[in-house]
Amino acid sequence: INVPRGVLEQSCEWDYDETDPRLAAGRDRDIVVVCRSGKRSILAADTMQKMGFANVAPFALVAMGPMPPPGSPLPEPAQNLPTPPNNHYQYELTWFGFAMVLVVEFFFFARKRLREP
């Protein structure tokens, strides 16, 4: 099944134009997610696991070249693939800090406006 990363979530759920019944009904099937570098397949596999797919594995096509002939053995899975960073806590602190600065700025602005005649 060829599903572009931009419509992966809609392809895995019912009631979308992009719904693929084989994916939407296959949460208990073994699924291998493939991309050329391995980065998008890791993100797609993580997304699918969060959506309830039990057996999802990322796979990178490291060798570039023509497709092997039908019936030939599959290539070996790539080892030591990069894992995406998890900086959500840092982002949360940054935006919380921005929000607090905005609240303080508004406090001083409102206080100044209320004191003016």
GROMACS .gro file of N, CA and C in nm:
model
  351
    1ILE      N    1   0.086  -0.117   0.000
    1ILE     CA    2   0.000   0.000   0.000
    1ILE      C    3   0.091   0.122   0.000
    2ASN      N    4   0.072   0.212  -0.092
    2ASN     CA    5   0.151   0.335  -0.099
    2ASN      C    6   0.067   0.449  -0.043
    3VAL      N    7   0.108   0.502   0.074
    3VAL     CA    8   0.035   0.611   0.138
    3VAL      C    9   0.133   0.724   0.163
    4PRO      N   10   0.113   0.841   0.103
    4PRO     CA   11   0.200   0.955   0.131
    4PRO      C   12   0.190   0.996   0.277
    5ARG      N   13   0.299   1.046   0.335
    5ARG     CA   14   0.302   1.085   0.476
    5ARG      C   15   0.198   1.193   0.507
    6GLY      N   16   0.167   1.278   0.412
    6GLY     CA   17   0.072   1.387   0.437
    6GLY      C   18  -0.070   1.343   0.460
    7VAL      N   19  -0.106   1.222   0.418
    7VAL     CA   20  -0.243   1.173   0.438
    7VAL      C   21  -0.246   1.043   0.517
    8LEU      N   22  -0.139   1.016   0.590
    8LEU     CA   23  -0.129   0.889   0.665
    8LEU      C   24  -0.242   0.876   0.767
    9GLU      N   25  -0.263   0.979   0.847
    9GLU     CA   26  -0.364   0.970   0.952
    9GLU      C   27  -0.503   0.948   0.894
   10GLN      N   28  -0.537   1.020   0.786
   10GLN     CA   29  -0.668   1.005   0.724
   10GLN      C   30  -0.682   0.868   0.658
   11SER      N   31  -0.572   0.813   0.609
   11SER     CA   32  -0.577   0.681   0.544
   11SER      C   33  -0.600   0.570   0.646
   12CYS      N   34  -0.562   0.593   0.770
   12CYS     CA   35  -0.573   0.490   0.874
   12CYS      C   36  -0.706   0.496   0.950
   13GLU      N   37  -0.785   0.597   0.926
   13GLU     CA   38  -0.912   0.614   0.997
   13GLU      C   39  -1.028   0.605   0.898
   14TRP      N   40  -1.144   0.567   0.947
   14TRP     CA   41  -1.264   0.560   0.865
   14TRP      C   42  -1.321   0.700   0.846
   15ASP      N   43  -1.409   0.715   0.749
   15ASP     CA   44  -1.485   0.838   0.724
   15ASP      C   45  -1.402   0.953   0.667
   16TYR      N   46  -1.296   0.923   0.594
   16TYR     CA   47  -1.220   1.025   0.521
   16TYR      C   48  -1.217   0.986   0.374
   17ASP      N   49  -1.198   1.084   0.288
   17ASP     CA   50  -1.185   1.053   0.146
   17ASP      C   51  -1.062   0.968   0.119
   18GLU      N   52  -0.956   0.987   0.199
   18GLU     CA   53  -0.831   0.915   0.179
   18GLU      C   54  -0.827   0.780   0.249
   19THR      N   55  -0.935   0.740   0.315
   19THR     CA   56  -0.936   0.615   0.391
   19THR      C   57  -0.901   0.496   0.302
   20ASP      N   58  -0.806   0.417   0.350
   20ASP     CA   59  -0.772   0.291   0.283
   20ASP      C   60  -0.825   0.179   0.373
   21PRO      N   61  -0.927   0.106   0.330
   21PRO     CA   62  -0.987   0.005   0.416
   21PRO      C   63  -0.888  -0.099   0.466
   22ARG      N   64  -0.785  -0.128   0.388
   22ARG     CA   65  -0.685  -0.227   0.432
   22ARG      C   66  -0.609  -0.176   0.553
   23LEU      N   67  -0.584  -0.045   0.559
   23LEU     CA   68  -0.515   0.012   0.675
   23LEU      C   69  -0.611   0.033   0.792
   24ALA      N   70  -0.727   0.090   0.764
   24ALA     CA   71  -0.822   0.122   0.870
   24ALA      C   72  -0.867  -0.003   0.946
   25ALA      N   73  -0.875  -0.117   0.878
   25ALA     CA   74  -0.918  -0.241   0.943
   25ALA      C   75  -0.800  -0.328   0.986
   26GLY      N   76  -0.677  -0.283   0.963
   26GLY     CA   77  -0.563  -0.370   0.988
   26GLY      C   78  -0.476  -0.333   1.106
   27ARG      N   79  -0.537  -0.290   1.214
   27ARG     CA   80  -0.457  -0.248   1.330
   27ARG      C   81  -0.382  -0.364   1.397
   28ASP      N   82  -0.424  -0.487   1.372
   28ASP     CA   83  -0.356  -0.601   1.434
   28ASP      C   84  -0.262  -0.672   1.336
   29ARG      N   85  -0.247  -0.620   1.215
   29ARG     CA   86  -0.160  -0.681   1.115
   29ARG      C   87  -0.017  -0.633   1.132
   30ASP      N   88   0.080  -0.710   1.081
   30ASP     CA   89   0.219  -0.667   1.076
   30ASP      C   90   0.235  -0.566   0.963
   31ILE      N   91   0.290  -0.449   0.995
   31ILE     CA   92   0.305  -0.342   0.896
   31ILE      C   93   0.450  -0.296   0.895
   32VAL      N   94   0.507  -0.285   0.776
   32VAL     CA   95   0.642  -0.231   0.758
   32VAL      C   96   0.628  -0.099   0.683
   33VAL      N   97   0.680   0.008   0.743
   33VAL     CA   98   0.673   0.141   0.684
   33VAL      C   99   0.809   0.167   0.618
   34VAL      N  100   0.807   0.204   0.490
   34VAL     CA  101   0.930   0.217   0.413
   34VAL      C  102   0.947   0.360   0.361
   35CYS      N  103   1.069   0.410   0.368
   35CYS     CA  104   1.106   0.534   0.300
   35CYS      C  105   1.253   0.525   0.263
   36ARG      N  106   1.301   0.621   0.186
   36ARG     CA  107   1.438   0.613   0.134
   36ARG      C  108   1.542   0.633   0.243
   37SER      N  109   1.526   0.731   0.330
   37SER     CA  110   1.629   0.762   0.429
   37SER      C  111   1.605   0.699   0.565
   38GLY      N  112   1.481   0.666   0.597
   38GLY     CA  113   1.449   0.612   0.728
   38GLY      C  114   1.388   0.712   0.823
   39LYS      N  115   1.401   0.840   0.795
   39LYS     CA  116   1.350   0.943   0.886
   39LYS      C  117   1.198   0.949   0.885
   40ARG      N  118   1.139   0.956   0.765
   40ARG     CA  119   0.993   0.962   0.758
   40ARG      C  120   0.930   0.831   0.801
   41SER      N  121   0.998   0.719   0.776
   41SER     CA  122   0.939   0.591   0.817
   41SER      C  123   0.937   0.579   0.969
   42ILE      N  124   1.036   0.634   1.037
   42ILE     CA  125   1.036   0.633   1.184
   42ILE      C  126   0.920   0.718   1.236
   43LEU      N  127   0.903   0.837   1.179
   43LEU     CA  128   0.793   0.924   1.223
   43LEU      C  129   0.657   0.862   1.191
   44ALA      N  130   0.645   0.802   1.073
   44ALA     CA  131   0.517   0.741   1.035
   44ALA      C  132   0.487   0.621   1.124
   45ALA      N  133   0.588   0.538   1.154
   45ALA     CA  134   0.567   0.423   1.241
   45ALA      C  135   0.527   0.468   1.381
   46ASP      N  136   0.591   0.573   1.431
   46ASP     CA  137   0.555   0.627   1.562
   46ASP      C  138   0.411   0.677   1.563
   47THR      N  139   0.372   0.748   1.459
   47THR     CA  140   0.235   0.798   1.448
   47THR      C  141   0.135   0.682   1.446
   48MET      N  142   0.166   0.580   1.367
   48MET     CA  143   0.075   0.466   1.357
   48MET      C  144   0.064   0.391   1.490
   49GLN      N  145   0.176   0.379   1.564
   49GLN     CA  146   0.170   0.315   1.695
   49GLN      C  147   0.083   0.395   1.790
   50LYS      N  148   0.093   0.527   1.785
   50LYS     CA  149   0.010   0.612   1.871
   50LYS      C  150  -0.138   0.603   1.831
   51MET      N  151  -0.165   0.567   1.705
   51MET     CA  152  -0.303   0.552   1.658
   51MET      C  153  -0.359   0.414   1.689
   52GLY      N  154  -0.280   0.327   1.750
   52GLY     CA  155  -0.331   0.197   1.792
   52GLY      C  156  -0.287   0.079   1.709
   53PHE      N  157  -0.195   0.098   1.615
   53PHE     CA  158  -0.143  -0.013   1.537
   53PHE      C  159  -0.041  -0.086   1.623
   54ALA      N  160  -0.058  -0.218   1.637
   54ALA     CA  161   0.023  -0.294   1.731
   54ALA      C  162   0.162  -0.329   1.678
   55ASN      N  163   0.172  -0.371   1.554
   55ASN     CA  164   0.299  -0.423   1.501
   55ASN      C  165   0.343  -0.340   1.380
   56VAL      N  166   0.409  -0.227   1.408
   56VAL     CA  167   0.458  -0.139   1.302
   56VAL      C  168   0.609  -0.128   1.315
   57ALA      N  169   0.679  -0.144   1.203
   57ALA     CA  170   0.825  -0.135   1.203
   57ALA      C  171   0.871  -0.042   1.091
   58PRO      N  172   0.962   0.054   1.122
   58PRO     CA  173   1.018   0.138   1.017
   58PRO      C  174   1.125   0.063   0.938
   59PHE      N  175   1.141   0.100   0.812
   59PHE     CA  176   1.239   0.034   0.726
   59PHE      C  177   1.295   0.139   0.632
   60ALA      N  178   1.427   0.143   0.617
   60ALA     CA  179   1.491   0.241   0.529
   60ALA      C  180   1.548   0.171   0.407
   61LEU      N  181   1.528   0.232   0.292
   61LEU     CA  182   1.589   0.182   0.169
   61LEU      C  183   1.724   0.252   0.155
   62VAL      N  184   1.829   0.188   0.203
   62VAL     CA  185   1.960   0.251   0.205
   62VAL      C  186   2.022   0.247   0.066
   63ALA      N  187   2.007   0.139  -0.006
   63ALA     CA  188   2.067   0.127  -0.138
   63ALA      C  189   1.975   0.188  -0.242
   64MET      N  190   2.029   0.277  -0.322
   64MET     CA  191   1.952   0.336  -0.430
   64MET      C  192   1.983   0.260  -0.558
   65GLY      N  193   1.885   0.233  -0.636
   65GLY     CA  194   1.908   0.162  -0.760
   65GLY      C  195   1.780   0.102  -0.812
   66PRO      N  196   1.790   0.018  -0.912
   66PRO     CA  197   1.669  -0.041  -0.969
   66PRO      C  198   1.606  -0.142  -0.873
   67MET      N  199   1.478  -0.165  -0.893
   67MET     CA  200   1.407  -0.263  -0.812
   67MET      C  201   1.462  -0.402  -0.840
   68PRO      N  202   1.475  -0.486  -0.736
   68PRO     CA  203   1.520  -0.623  -0.759
   68PRO      C  204   1.412  -0.701  -0.834
   69PRO      N  205   1.450  -0.804  -0.905
   69PRO     CA  206   1.351  -0.882  -0.978
   69PRO      C  207   1.256  -0.953  -0.882
   70PRO      N  208   1.134  -0.981  -0.927
   70PRO     CA  209   1.037  -1.050  -0.840
   70PRO      C  210   1.093  -1.184  -0.792
   71GLY      N  211   1.067  -1.215  -0.667
   71GLY     CA  212   1.111  -1.342  -0.610
   71GLY      C  213   1.249  -1.335  -0.546
   72SER      N  214   1.321  -1.223  -0.561
   72SER     CA  215   1.453  -1.213  -0.499
   72SER      C  216   1.436  -1.185  -0.350
   73PRO      N  217   1.536  -1.218  -0.268
   73PRO     CA  218   1.522  -1.195  -0.123
   73PRO      C  219   1.518  -1.046  -0.091
   74LEU      N  220   1.451  -1.015   0.018
   74LEU     CA  221   1.442  -0.876   0.063
   74LEU      C  222   1.576  -0.832   0.119
   75PRO      N  223   1.609  -0.702   0.110
   75PRO     CA  224   1.734  -0.653   0.170
   75PRO      C  225   1.726  -0.659   0.321
   76GLU      N  226   1.841  -0.660   0.384
   76GLU     CA  227   1.848  -0.662   0.530
   76GLU      C  228   1.804  -0.526   0.585
   77PRO      N  229   1.735  -0.524   0.698
   77PRO     CA  230   1.694  -0.396   0.758
   77PRO      C  231   1.815  -0.313   0.799
   78ALA      N  232   1.803  -0.182   0.786
   78ALA     CA  233   1.910  -0.092   0.827
   78ALA      C  234   1.923  -0.092   0.978
   79GLN      N  235   2.043  -0.078   1.027
   79GLN     CA  236   2.069  -0.075   1.171
   79GLN      C  237   2.103   0.067   1.214
   80ASN      N  238   2.084   0.096   1.340
   80ASN     CA  239   2.121   0.224   1.401
   80ASN      C  240   2.060   0.343   1.328
   81LEU      N  241   1.930   0.337   1.304
   81LEU     CA  242   1.861   0.448   1.238
   81LEU      C  243   1.847   0.564   1.336
   82PRO      N  244   1.843   0.686   1.286
   82PRO     CA  245   1.828   0.802   1.376
   82PRO      C  246   1.691   0.801   1.442
   83THR      N  247   1.686   0.849   1.564
   83THR     CA  248   1.558   0.865   1.633
   83THR      C  249   1.528   1.013   1.642
   84PRO      N  250   1.405   1.054   1.616
   84PRO     CA  251   1.373   1.197   1.622
   84PRO      C  252   1.385   1.249   1.764
   85PRO      N  253   1.433   1.373   1.779
   85PRO     CA  254   1.447   1.429   1.914
   85PRO      C  255   1.312   1.457   1.977
   86ASN      N  256   1.308   1.453   2.108
   86ASN     CA  257   1.186   1.484   2.182
   86ASN      C  258   1.213   1.608   2.266
   87ASN      N  259   1.187   1.724   2.208
   87ASN     CA  260   1.213   1.852   2.276
   87ASN      C  261   1.083   1.919   2.320
   88HIS      N  262   0.978   1.843   2.340
   88HIS     CA  263   0.849   1.903   2.371
   88HIS      C  264   0.850   1.978   2.503
   89TYR      N  265   0.922   1.928   2.603
   89TYR     CA  266   0.926   1.996   2.732
   89TYR      C  267   0.995   2.131   2.717
   90GLN      N  268   1.103   2.136   2.640
   90GLN     CA  269   1.173   2.261   2.616
   90GLN      C  270   1.081   2.360   2.544
   91TYR      N  271   1.007   2.315   2.444
   91TYR     CA  272   0.914   2.402   2.372
   91TYR      C  273   0.805   2.452   2.466
   92GLU      N  274   0.758   2.363   2.553
   92GLU     CA  275   0.653   2.402   2.647
   92GLU      C  276   0.702   2.513   2.740
   93LEU      N  277   0.822   2.497   2.793
   93LEU     CA  278   0.877   2.599   2.882
   93LEU      C  279   0.898   2.731   2.809
   94THR      N  280   0.944   2.725   2.686
   94THR     CA  281   0.965   2.847   2.608
   94THR      C  282   0.834   2.922   2.589
   95TRP      N  283   0.729   2.852   2.544
   95TRP     CA  284   0.601   2.920   2.517
   95TRP      C  285   0.533   2.962   2.646
   96PHE      N  286   0.552   2.885   2.754
   96PHE     CA  287   0.497   2.927   2.883
   96PHE      C  288   0.566   3.056   2.928
   97GLY      N  289   0.697   3.064   2.907
   97GLY     CA  290   0.771   3.186   2.941
   97GLY      C  291   0.723   3.305   2.860
   98PHE      N  292   0.700   3.286   2.729
   98PHE     CA  293   0.647   3.394   2.647
   98PHE      C  294   0.510   3.438   2.697
   99ALA      N  295   0.426   3.343   2.735
   99ALA     CA  296   0.292   3.376   2.785
   99ALA      C  297   0.301   3.455   2.915
  100MET      N  298   0.392   3.417   3.003
  100MET     CA  299   0.407   3.489   3.130
  100MET      C  300   0.456   3.632   3.106
  101VAL      N  301   0.549   3.650   3.015
  101VAL     CA  302   0.597   3.785   2.982
  101VAL      C  303   0.480   3.868   2.928
  102LEU      N  304   0.397   3.811   2.847
  102LEU     CA  305   0.282   3.883   2.792
  102LEU      C  306   0.184   3.922   2.903
  103VAL      N  307   0.162   3.835   3.000
  103VAL     CA  308   0.073   3.866   3.112
  103VAL      C  309   0.130   3.981   3.194
  104VAL      N  310   0.260   3.976   3.221
  104VAL     CA  311   0.323   4.084   3.299
  104VAL      C  312   0.316   4.216   3.222
  105GLU      N  313   0.345   4.212   3.093
  105GLU     CA  314   0.336   4.333   3.010
  105GLU      C  315   0.194   4.390   3.015
  106PHE      N  316   0.094   4.304   3.003
  106PHE     CA  317  -0.045   4.350   3.006
  106PHE      C  318  -0.078   4.411   3.142
  107PHE      N  319  -0.027   4.351   3.250
  107PHE     CA  320  -0.051   4.404   3.384
  107PHE      C  321  -0.001   4.548   3.395
  108PHE      N  322   0.123   4.573   3.351
  108PHE     CA  323   0.178   4.708   3.359
  108PHE      C  324   0.104   4.804   3.265
  109PHE      N  325   0.065   4.758   3.148
  109PHE     CA  326  -0.010   4.841   3.055
  109PHE      C  327  -0.146   4.879   3.115
  110ALA      N  328  -0.217   4.782   3.170
  110ALA     CA  329  -0.349   4.808   3.229
  110ALA      C  330  -0.338   4.899   3.350
  111ARG      N  331  -0.236   4.878   3.431
  111ARG     CA  332  -0.218   4.962   3.550
  111ARG      C  333  -0.192   5.106   3.510
  112LYS      N  334  -0.112   5.125   3.406
  112LYS     CA  335  -0.083   5.261   3.359
  112LYS      C  336  -0.210   5.326   3.303
  113ARG      N  337  -0.288   5.250   3.229
  113ARG     CA  338  -0.413   5.305   3.171
  113ARG      C  339  -0.514   5.342   3.278
  114LEU      N  340  -0.523   5.261   3.382
  114LEU     CA  341  -0.619   5.289   3.489
  114LEU      C  342  -0.581   5.409   3.572
  115ARG      N  343  -0.452   5.441   3.581
  115ARG     CA  344  -0.407   5.556   3.659
  115ARG      C  345  -0.419   5.686   3.582
  116GLU      N  346  -0.428   5.679   3.449
  116GLU     CA  347  -0.441   5.802   3.370
  116GLU      C  348  -0.581   5.859   3.387
  117PRO      N  349  -0.592   5.994   3.391
  117PRO     CA  350  -0.726   6.055   3.407
  117PRO      C  351  -0.808   6.049   3.280
   0.00000   0.00000   0.00000
